[in-house]
């Protein structure tokens, strides 16, 4: 369970909690008047620790003191490093590391002094949002399938943030909205982490339908017969090797009257063996994450409703399994897509772009003002950018620039790659309209993008390849092991600030 975030306007000396957290910069170790007055009430622990250099306020330094007075059990001094080096990424990392240390020390609740974070770049609203998000996202744990030692699982149940009374109403709105954002991320993490024997295409479609019912969203689910009747030959080809049949989910949120919608299309391969071009075993063990784009889209639509965003948003989740069987599609097959374009298959492990092709083409019926697809599309994204930033490509610079701005505010890193026309030469086919993959490993991210561009006509479109950011092998800041939920914060910021 995620910790509850609360606000308080109490003075430091009035706080009653398990732990009070006060932050310091390495080059600003002089306590202010309020901290000095509080320090006197606890036998000058703070000033003595600074004087004796027991606490230097180095980045991520955390010194915890046992008080056990009538109001407080512990005091934690939090180091922020040098003021000039501090930024929002370091803020989230610092609060995340603090939360984890307190949790591991079995401290279940704490109160944090927001004023102690003030610096030359301090913005009250932004800091409040990021601290709230970090405290919740860093505490995520996926324990749904554990049955043993549940009583040994440690957690933070509540975190309070001290704010000024004059800011209380606005601050509460920021906290409430931040809770919706983090809930969307953690629900996405839950769904991605759910194993493939449970989270089949039908399971994810049912999850979407339940979400829609609870949030008054319009929901349409196309089954395999409807998908086939609509001429979506690419989806059907990818899915036919599995006993679990495909689904295409369409969720609709109307928050802005008759305005044209923004369409989000999420790839949802609930498990990817690679098909006939089967993956090496070492690449297959986390392939439940190949549904991440679709999982994110479903929870983003729920968040749109809860946030009451002034936008019309359609979320499409294209769901299938890519399995090996005597019915599976093959290299050398030629498929007829929903758009009518014929596609030569060169590798069955590049199935994501095939299901997206049909979904992108189908999305045109909604006459969108923009289309954004989100997909774990390539391993090439890892080679290009590592695990901390995702590539984005598209046909409209204004849309890309809005996504870049959302990246700045959400702190989810993206980097624009080009879609030069030379890349289209790599997917020319001798026997069909287009190949879905080039030979060799050249320009993997761009080739995936240049293929998808064939199916969006002249609508502003962007493709976000989250193949490298979807899964974390180690913890860093608010990112925990397993599914990251990457793209949810980015896209919610984009929709909130849409111009």
CSV table of C-alpha atoms in Angstrom, one decimal, residues 69-447:
chain,number,residue,atom,x,y,z
A,69,UNK,CA,10.4,12.5,23.9
A,70,UNK,CA,6.6,12.9,24.2
A,71,UNK,CA,6.2,14.2,20.6
A,72,UNK,CA,9.0,12.7,18.6
A,73,UNK,CA,10.7,9.3,18.6
A,74,UNK,CA,13.4,10.2,16.0
A,75,UNK,CA,15.0,13.2,14.3
A,76,UNK,CA,16.6,12.7,10.8
A,77,UNK,CA,19.0,15.3,9.3
A,78,UNK,CA,19.0,15.0,5.6
A,79,UNK,CA,22.0,16.2,3.5
A,80,UNK,CA,21.3,17.8,0.1
A,81,UNK,CA,24.9,18.4,-1.0
A,82,UNK,CA,26.0,21.8,-2.5
A,83,UNK,CA,23.2,24.3,-3.2
A,84,UNK,CA,24.5,25.1,-6.7
A,85,UNK,CA,24.4,21.5,-7.7
A,86,UNK,CA,20.9,20.8,-6.4
A,87,UNK,CA,18.1,20.3,-8.9
A,88,UNK,CA,14.7,18.5,-9.2
A,89,UNK,CA,16.2,15.1,-10.1
A,90,UNK,CA,18.4,15.3,-7.0
A,91,UNK,CA,15.4,16.3,-4.9
A,92,UNK,CA,13.5,13.2,-6.0
A,93,UNK,CA,16.5,11.0,-5.5
A,94,UNK,CA,17.2,12.4,-2.1
A,95,UNK,CA,13.6,12.1,-0.8
A,96,UNK,CA,13.4,8.6,-2.3
A,97,UNK,CA,16.6,7.4,-0.5
A,98,UNK,CA,15.4,9.0,2.7
A,99,UNK,CA,12.0,7.2,2.5
A,100,UNK,CA,13.7,3.9,1.8
A,101,UNK,CA,16.1,4.3,4.8
A,102,UNK,CA,13.4,5.2,7.2
A,103,UNK,CA,11.2,2.3,5.9
A,104,UNK,CA,14.1,-0.1,6.4
A,105,UNK,CA,14.6,1.2,9.9
A,106,UNK,CA,11.0,0.3,10.5
A,107,UNK,CA,9.9,3.9,10.9
A,108,UNK,CA,6.3,3.9,9.5
A,109,UNK,CA,5.5,7.6,9.5
A,110,UNK,CA,7.5,10.8,9.2
A,111,UNK,CA,7.1,14.6,8.8
A,112,UNK,CA,9.3,16.6,6.5
A,113,UNK,CA,10.1,20.3,6.8
A,114,UNK,CA,9.6,21.8,3.3
A,115,UNK,CA,11.1,25.2,4.2
A,116,UNK,CA,14.4,23.5,5.0
A,117,UNK,CA,14.7,22.7,1.2
A,118,UNK,CA,14.7,26.3,0.2
A,119,UNK,CA,17.4,27.5,-2.2
A,120,UNK,CA,17.8,30.0,-5.0
A,121,UNK,CA,15.8,27.8,-7.4
A,122,UNK,CA,13.2,26.8,-4.9
A,123,UNK,CA,9.6,26.8,-6.2
A,124,UNK,CA,7.0,25.9,-3.5
A,125,UNK,CA,4.5,24.1,-5.8
A,126,UNK,CA,7.1,22.2,-7.8
A,127,UNK,CA,9.0,21.0,-4.7
A,128,UNK,CA,5.8,19.9,-3.0
A,129,UNK,CA,4.7,17.9,-6.1
A,130,UNK,CA,8.1,16.2,-6.5
A,131,UNK,CA,8.5,15.4,-2.8
A,132,UNK,CA,5.1,13.9,-2.8
A,133,UNK,CA,5.7,11.8,-5.9
A,134,UNK,CA,9.1,10.6,-4.7
A,135,UNK,CA,7.8,9.5,-1.3
A,136,UNK,CA,5.1,7.4,-2.9
A,137,UNK,CA,6.8,6.0,-6.0
A,138,UNK,CA,9.9,5.0,-4.1
A,139,UNK,CA,7.8,2.9,-1.7
A,140,UNK,CA,6.3,0.7,-4.4
A,141,UNK,CA,6.4,-3.0,-3.7
A,142,UNK,CA,4.8,-5.8,-5.8
A,143,UNK,CA,3.7,-8.5,-3.3
A,144,UNK,CA,0.5,-9.8,-4.9
A,145,UNK,CA,1.9,-13.3,-5.5
A,146,UNK,CA,3.8,-13.7,-2.2
A,147,UNK,CA,2.3,-15.9,0.5
A,148,UNK,CA,5.2,-16.2,3.0
A,149,UNK,CA,6.6,-13.7,5.5
A,150,UNK,CA,4.1,-11.1,4.7
A,151,UNK,CA,4.3,-9.8,8.3
A,152,UNK,CA,8.0,-9.0,7.7
A,153,UNK,CA,7.4,-6.6,4.8
A,154,UNK,CA,8.2,-3.1,5.9
A,155,UNK,CA,6.4,0.0,4.7
A,156,UNK,CA,5.8,3.7,5.2
A,157,UNK,CA,2.1,4.4,5.9
A,158,UNK,CA,2.1,8.2,6.1
A,159,UNK,CA,4.3,11.1,5.3
A,160,UNK,CA,3.4,14.7,6.3
A,161,UNK,CA,4.9,17.8,4.8
A,162,UNK,CA,5.0,21.1,6.7
A,163,UNK,CA,3.8,24.1,4.7
A,164,UNK,CA,2.8,27.7,5.5
A,165,UNK,CA,-0.8,28.2,6.4
A,166,UNK,CA,-1.3,30.8,3.6
A,167,UNK,CA,-0.4,28.1,1.0
A,168,UNK,CA,-2.7,25.4,2.5
A,169,UNK,CA,-5.6,25.3,0.0
A,170,UNK,CA,-3.3,25.4,-3.1
A,171,UNK,CA,-0.9,23.0,-1.5
A,172,UNK,CA,-3.7,20.5,-0.9
A,173,UNK,CA,-4.7,20.6,-4.6
A,174,UNK,CA,-1.1,19.9,-5.5
A,175,UNK,CA,-1.0,16.9,-3.1
A,176,UNK,CA,-4.3,15.6,-4.4
A,177,UNK,CA,-3.2,15.7,-8.0
A,178,UNK,CA,0.2,14.2,-7.2
A,179,UNK,CA,-1.6,11.3,-5.6
A,180,UNK,CA,-3.5,10.7,-8.9
A,181,UNK,CA,-0.3,10.8,-10.9
A,182,UNK,CA,1.5,8.3,-8.6
A,183,UNK,CA,-1.5,6.0,-8.4
A,184,UNK,CA,-1.5,5.8,-12.2
A,185,UNK,CA,2.2,5.0,-12.2
A,186,UNK,CA,1.9,2.3,-9.5
A,187,UNK,CA,-1.2,0.7,-11.1
A,188,UNK,CA,0.7,0.6,-14.4
A,189,UNK,CA,3.6,-1.1,-12.5
A,190,UNK,CA,1.2,-3.6,-11.0
A,191,UNK,CA,-0.3,-4.5,-14.4
A,192,UNK,CA,3.1,-4.9,-16.1
A,193,UNK,CA,4.5,-7.0,-13.2
A,194,UNK,CA,1.5,-9.3,-13.3
A,195,UNK,CA,2.8,-12.6,-14.8
A,196,UNK,CA,1.8,-13.7,-18.3
A,197,UNK,CA,-0.1,-16.8,-17.2
A,198,UNK,CA,-2.5,-14.4,-15.5
A,199,UNK,CA,-2.3,-11.2,-17.6
A,200,UNK,CA,-3.4,-12.5,-20.9
A,201,UNK,CA,-5.0,-10.2,-23.5
A,202,UNK,CA,-8.5,-10.9,-22.2
A,203,UNK,CA,-7.3,-10.2,-18.6
A,204,UNK,CA,-5.9,-6.8,-19.5
A,205,UNK,CA,-9.0,-6.0,-21.6
A,206,UNK,CA,-11.2,-6.9,-18.6
A,207,UNK,CA,-9.0,-4.7,-16.4
A,208,UNK,CA,-9.6,-1.8,-18.8
A,209,UNK,CA,-13.3,-2.5,-18.9
A,210,UNK,CA,-13.5,-2.4,-15.1
A,211,UNK,CA,-11.4,0.8,-15.0
A,212,UNK,CA,-13.8,2.4,-17.5
A,213,UNK,CA,-16.9,1.4,-15.5
A,214,UNK,CA,-15.5,2.8,-12.3
A,215,UNK,CA,-14.5,6.1,-13.9
A,216,UNK,CA,-17.4,6.7,-16.4
A,217,UNK,CA,-15.2,6.2,-19.4
A,218,UNK,CA,-16.5,4.9,-22.7
A,219,UNK,CA,-15.0,1.5,-23.4
A,220,UNK,CA,-15.1,-0.5,-26.6
A,221,UNK,CA,-13.4,-3.9,-26.8
A,222,UNK,CA,-12.9,-5.6,-30.2
A,223,UNK,CA,-12.5,-9.4,-30.1
A,224,UNK,CA,-10.6,-11.5,-32.6
A,225,UNK,CA,-13.6,-11.9,-34.9
A,226,UNK,CA,-14.2,-8.1,-35.0
A,227,UNK,CA,-10.4,-7.5,-35.5
A,228,UNK,CA,-10.3,-9.9,-38.4
A,229,UNK,CA,-13.5,-8.5,-40.0
A,230,UNK,CA,-11.9,-5.0,-39.8
A,231,UNK,CA,-9.0,-6.2,-41.9
A,232,UNK,CA,-6.4,-6.0,-39.3
A,233,UNK,CA,-4.2,-8.7,-40.8
A,234,UNK,CA,-1.1,-7.6,-38.9
A,235,UNK,CA,-2.7,-8.0,-35.4
A,236,UNK,CA,-4.2,-11.4,-36.4
A,237,UNK,CA,-0.9,-12.7,-37.8
A,238,UNK,CA,1.0,-11.9,-34.6
A,239,UNK,CA,-1.8,-13.4,-32.4
A,240,UNK,CA,-2.5,-16.6,-34.3
A,241,UNK,CA,0.3,-18.6,-32.7
A,242,UNK,CA,-1.4,-18.4,-29.3
A,243,UNK,CA,-4.4,-19.9,-27.7
A,244,UNK,CA,-5.0,-16.5,-26.1
A,245,UNK,CA,-6.9,-14.4,-28.6
A,246,UNK,CA,-6.2,-10.7,-29.3
A,247,UNK,CA,-8.2,-7.8,-28.1
A,248,UNK,CA,-8.3,-4.1,-29.1
A,249,UNK,CA,-9.4,-1.8,-26.3
A,250,UNK,CA,-10.6,1.7,-27.0
A,251,UNK,CA,-11.2,4.0,-23.9
A,252,UNK,CA,-12.6,7.5,-24.5
A,253,UNK,CA,-12.4,10.5,-22.1
A,254,UNK,CA,-14.3,13.6,-23.1
A,255,UNK,CA,-13.1,16.7,-21.1
A,256,UNK,CA,-13.3,19.4,-23.8
A,257,UNK,CA,-16.6,19.3,-25.7
A,258,UNK,CA,-16.3,18.9,-29.4
A,259,UNK,CA,-12.5,19.4,-29.6
A,260,UNK,CA,-10.6,16.8,-31.7
A,261,UNK,CA,-9.1,14.1,-29.5
A,262,UNK,CA,-5.5,13.2,-28.8
A,263,UNK,CA,-5.1,9.5,-29.4
A,264,UNK,CA,-2.7,7.4,-27.3
A,265,UNK,CA,-1.9,4.0,-28.7
A,266,UNK,CA,-0.2,1.4,-26.4
A,267,UNK,CA,1.5,-1.8,-27.5
A,268,UNK,CA,0.3,-4.6,-25.4
A,269,UNK,CA,2.1,-7.9,-26.1
A,270,UNK,CA,1.3,-9.8,-23.0
A,271,UNK,CA,4.2,-12.2,-23.6
A,272,UNK,CA,6.7,-12.2,-26.4
A,273,UNK,CA,8.7,-15.4,-27.2
A,274,UNK,CA,9.9,-13.8,-30.4
A,275,UNK,CA,7.7,-16.3,-32.4
A,276,UNK,CA,9.4,-18.4,-35.0
A,277,UNK,CA,12.5,-16.2,-34.6
A,278,UNK,CA,12.5,-17.2,-30.9
A,279,UNK,CA,14.4,-15.1,-28.4
A,280,UNK,CA,17.4,-16.4,-26.5
A,281,UNK,CA,16.4,-17.5,-23.0
A,282,UNK,CA,18.2,-14.7,-21.3
A,283,UNK,CA,16.1,-12.1,-23.2
A,284,UNK,CA,12.8,-13.9,-22.5
A,285,UNK,CA,12.5,-13.8,-18.7
A,286,UNK,CA,11.0,-10.3,-18.4
A,287,UNK,CA,8.9,-10.3,-21.6
A,288,UNK,CA,5.8,-9.8,-19.5
A,289,UNK,CA,6.9,-6.1,-19.8
A,290,UNK,CA,6.1,-6.1,-23.5
A,291,UNK,CA,2.6,-5.0,-22.6
A,292,UNK,CA,3.8,-1.8,-20.8
A,293,UNK,CA,2.6,0.7,-23.4
A,294,UNK,CA,-0.9,-0.6,-23.2
A,295,UNK,CA,-0.9,-0.8,-19.4
A,296,UNK,CA,0.2,2.8,-19.2
A,297,UNK,CA,-2.5,4.0,-21.6
A,298,UNK,CA,-5.3,2.4,-19.7
A,299,UNK,CA,-4.2,4.0,-16.4
A,300,UNK,CA,-3.5,7.4,-18.0
A,301,UNK,CA,-7.1,7.5,-19.2
A,302,UNK,CA,-8.3,6.8,-15.6
A,303,UNK,CA,-6.1,9.6,-14.4
A,304,UNK,CA,-7.4,12.0,-17.0
A,305,UNK,CA,-10.9,11.5,-15.6
A,306,UNK,CA,-9.8,11.9,-12.0
A,307,UNK,CA,-7.8,15.1,-12.8
A,308,UNK,CA,-10.7,16.4,-14.9
A,309,UNK,CA,-8.2,17.4,-17.6
A,310,UNK,CA,-9.5,19.9,-20.2
A,311,UNK,CA,-8.8,17.6,-23.2
A,312,UNK,CA,-10.4,14.9,-25.2
A,313,UNK,CA,-8.3,11.7,-25.0
A,314,UNK,CA,-8.7,8.3,-26.6
A,315,UNK,CA,-6.6,5.5,-25.4
A,316,UNK,CA,-6.1,2.4,-27.5
A,317,UNK,CA,-4.5,-0.8,-26.1
A,318,UNK,CA,-3.7,-3.4,-28.7
A,319,UNK,CA,-3.3,-6.8,-26.9
A,320,UNK,CA,-1.9,-10.0,-28.2
A,321,UNK,CA,0.6,-12.8,-27.4
A,322,UNK,CA,3.5,-13.6,-29.7
A,323,UNK,CA,4.0,-17.4,-29.3
A,324,UNK,CA,5.7,-20.3,-31.1
A,325,UNK,CA,3.3,-22.9,-32.6
A,326,UNK,CA,2.4,-24.7,-35.8
A,327,UNK,CA,-0.1,-21.8,-36.4
A,328,UNK,CA,2.4,-19.0,-35.8
A,329,UNK,CA,3.2,-16.5,-38.5
A,330,UNK,CA,6.6,-16.8,-40.2
A,331,UNK,CA,9.4,-14.9,-41.8
A,332,UNK,CA,8.6,-14.3,-45.5
A,333,UNK,CA,4.9,-14.0,-44.9
A,334,UNK,CA,3.1,-11.1,-46.5
A,335,UNK,CA,0.4,-9.5,-44.5
A,336,UNK,CA,-2.4,-7.1,-45.5
A,337,UNK,CA,-2.7,-4.4,-42.9
A,338,UNK,CA,-5.9,-2.4,-41.9
A,339,UNK,CA,-4.7,0.5,-44.1
A,340,UNK,CA,-4.5,-1.8,-47.1
A,341,UNK,CA,-0.7,-1.6,-47.2
A,342,UNK,CA,1.0,-5.0,-47.6
A,343,UNK,CA,3.8,-5.9,-45.3
A,344,UNK,CA,6.6,-8.4,-45.8
A,345,UNK,CA,7.6,-10.1,-42.6
A,346,UNK,CA,11.4,-10.5,-42.1
A,347,UNK,CA,11.6,-11.3,-38.4
A,348,UNK,CA,8.7,-12.5,-36.2
A,349,UNK,CA,10.4,-10.9,-33.1
A,350,UNK,CA,9.5,-7.5,-34.5
A,351,UNK,CA,5.9,-8.0,-33.8
A,352,UNK,CA,5.2,-4.8,-31.9
A,353,UNK,CA,5.3,-2.6,-35.0
A,354,UNK,CA,2.9,-4.9,-36.7
A,355,UNK,CA,0.2,-4.7,-34.1
A,356,UNK,CA,0.8,-0.9,-33.8
A,357,UNK,CA,0.4,-0.5,-37.6
A,358,UNK,CA,-3.2,-1.7,-37.5
A,359,UNK,CA,-4.0,0.2,-34.4
A,360,UNK,CA,-2.5,3.4,-35.7
A,361,UNK,CA,-4.4,3.1,-39.0
A,362,UNK,CA,-7.7,2.4,-37.1
A,363,UNK,CA,-7.2,5.4,-34.9
A,364,UNK,CA,-7.5,7.7,-37.9
A,365,UNK,CA,-11.3,7.1,-37.8
A,366,UNK,CA,-11.4,9.4,-34.7
A,367,UNK,CA,-10.0,12.3,-36.7
A,368,UNK,CA,-7.4,13.1,-34.0
A,369,UNK,CA,-5.4,16.2,-33.8
A,370,UNK,CA,-2.4,14.1,-32.7
A,371,UNK,CA,-1.4,10.5,-32.2
A,372,UNK,CA,1.2,9.3,-29.8
A,373,UNK,CA,2.2,5.6,-29.7
A,374,UNK,CA,4.0,4.1,-26.7
A,375,UNK,CA,5.8,0.8,-27.2
A,376,UNK,CA,8.6,-1.4,-26.0
A,377,UNK,CA,9.7,-1.6,-29.6
A,378,UNK,CA,13.5,-2.0,-29.8
A,379,UNK,CA,16.6,-3.2,-28.0
A,380,UNK,CA,18.3,-0.6,-30.1
A,381,UNK,CA,17.0,2.0,-27.7
A,382,UNK,CA,19.2,0.5,-25.0
A,383,UNK,CA,22.3,0.7,-27.2
A,384,UNK,CA,21.5,4.3,-28.1
A,385,UNK,CA,20.6,5.8,-24.7
A,386,UNK,CA,21.1,3.2,-22.0
A,387,UNK,CA,18.3,2.7,-19.4
A,388,UNK,CA,17.5,6.2,-18.3
A,389,UNK,CA,16.1,8.0,-21.3
A,390,UNK,CA,13.8,6.9,-24.2
A,391,UNK,CA,14.0,7.9,-27.8
A,392,UNK,CA,11.2,9.8,-29.5
A,393,UNK,CA,10.6,10.2,-33.2
A,394,UNK,CA,7.7,11.7,-35.2
A,395,UNK,CA,6.5,13.7,-38.2
A,396,UNK,CA,5.6,16.9,-36.4
A,397,UNK,CA,8.1,19.1,-34.6
A,398,UNK,CA,5.5,21.1,-32.7
A,399,UNK,CA,4.2,17.9,-31.1
A,400,UNK,CA,7.8,16.6,-30.4
A,401,UNK,CA,8.6,20.0,-28.7
A,402,UNK,CA,5.5,19.6,-26.5
A,403,UNK,CA,6.7,16.1,-25.5
A,404,UNK,CA,10.1,17.5,-24.8
A,405,UNK,CA,8.6,20.2,-22.5
A,406,UNK,CA,6.6,17.5,-20.7
A,407,UNK,CA,9.8,15.6,-20.2
A,408,UNK,CA,11.3,18.6,-18.5
A,409,UNK,CA,8.4,19.0,-16.1
A,410,UNK,CA,7.8,15.3,-15.4
A,411,UNK,CA,11.6,14.5,-15.2
A,412,UNK,CA,11.1,11.4,-17.4
A,413,UNK,CA,14.0,11.8,-19.9
A,414,UNK,CA,13.5,11.6,-23.7
A,415,UNK,CA,15.7,12.3,-26.6
A,416,UNK,CA,14.6,13.1,-30.2
A,417,UNK,CA,16.0,10.9,-33.0
A,418,UNK,CA,15.7,11.8,-36.7
A,419,UNK,CA,13.4,10.3,-39.3
A,420,UNK,CA,15.4,11.1,-42.4
A,421,UNK,CA,13.9,9.9,-45.6
A,422,UNK,CA,17.0,7.8,-46.2
A,423,UNK,CA,15.8,5.4,-43.5
A,424,UNK,CA,12.8,4.4,-45.7
A,425,UNK,CA,15.3,2.9,-48.2
A,426,UNK,CA,16.0,0.3,-45.5
A,427,UNK,CA,12.5,-1.1,-45.5
A,428,UNK,CA,11.8,-1.3,-49.2
A,429,UNK,CA,10.4,-4.7,-50.2
A,430,UNK,CA,10.8,-6.5,-53.5
A,431,UNK,CA,7.5,-8.3,-53.1
A,432,UNK,CA,5.2,-6.1,-50.9
A,433,UNK,CA,4.6,-2.4,-50.3
A,434,UNK,CA,7.0,-2.4,-47.4
A,435,UNK,CA,9.2,-4.6,-45.1
A,436,UNK,CA,8.6,-4.2,-41.4
A,437,UNK,CA,12.3,-4.6,-40.5
A,438,UNK,CA,15.6,-4.0,-42.3
A,439,UNK,CA,18.3,-6.6,-42.5
A,440,UNK,CA,21.1,-6.2,-40.0
A,441,UNK,CA,21.0,-3.9,-37.0
A,442,UNK,CA,21.3,-0.5,-38.7
A,443,UNK,CA,19.3,2.4,-37.1
A,444,UNK,CA,16.9,0.2,-35.2
A,445,UNK,CA,15.0,3.0,-33.5
A,446,UNK,CA,14.6,5.1,-36.6
A,447,UNK,CA,13.6,2.1,-38.8
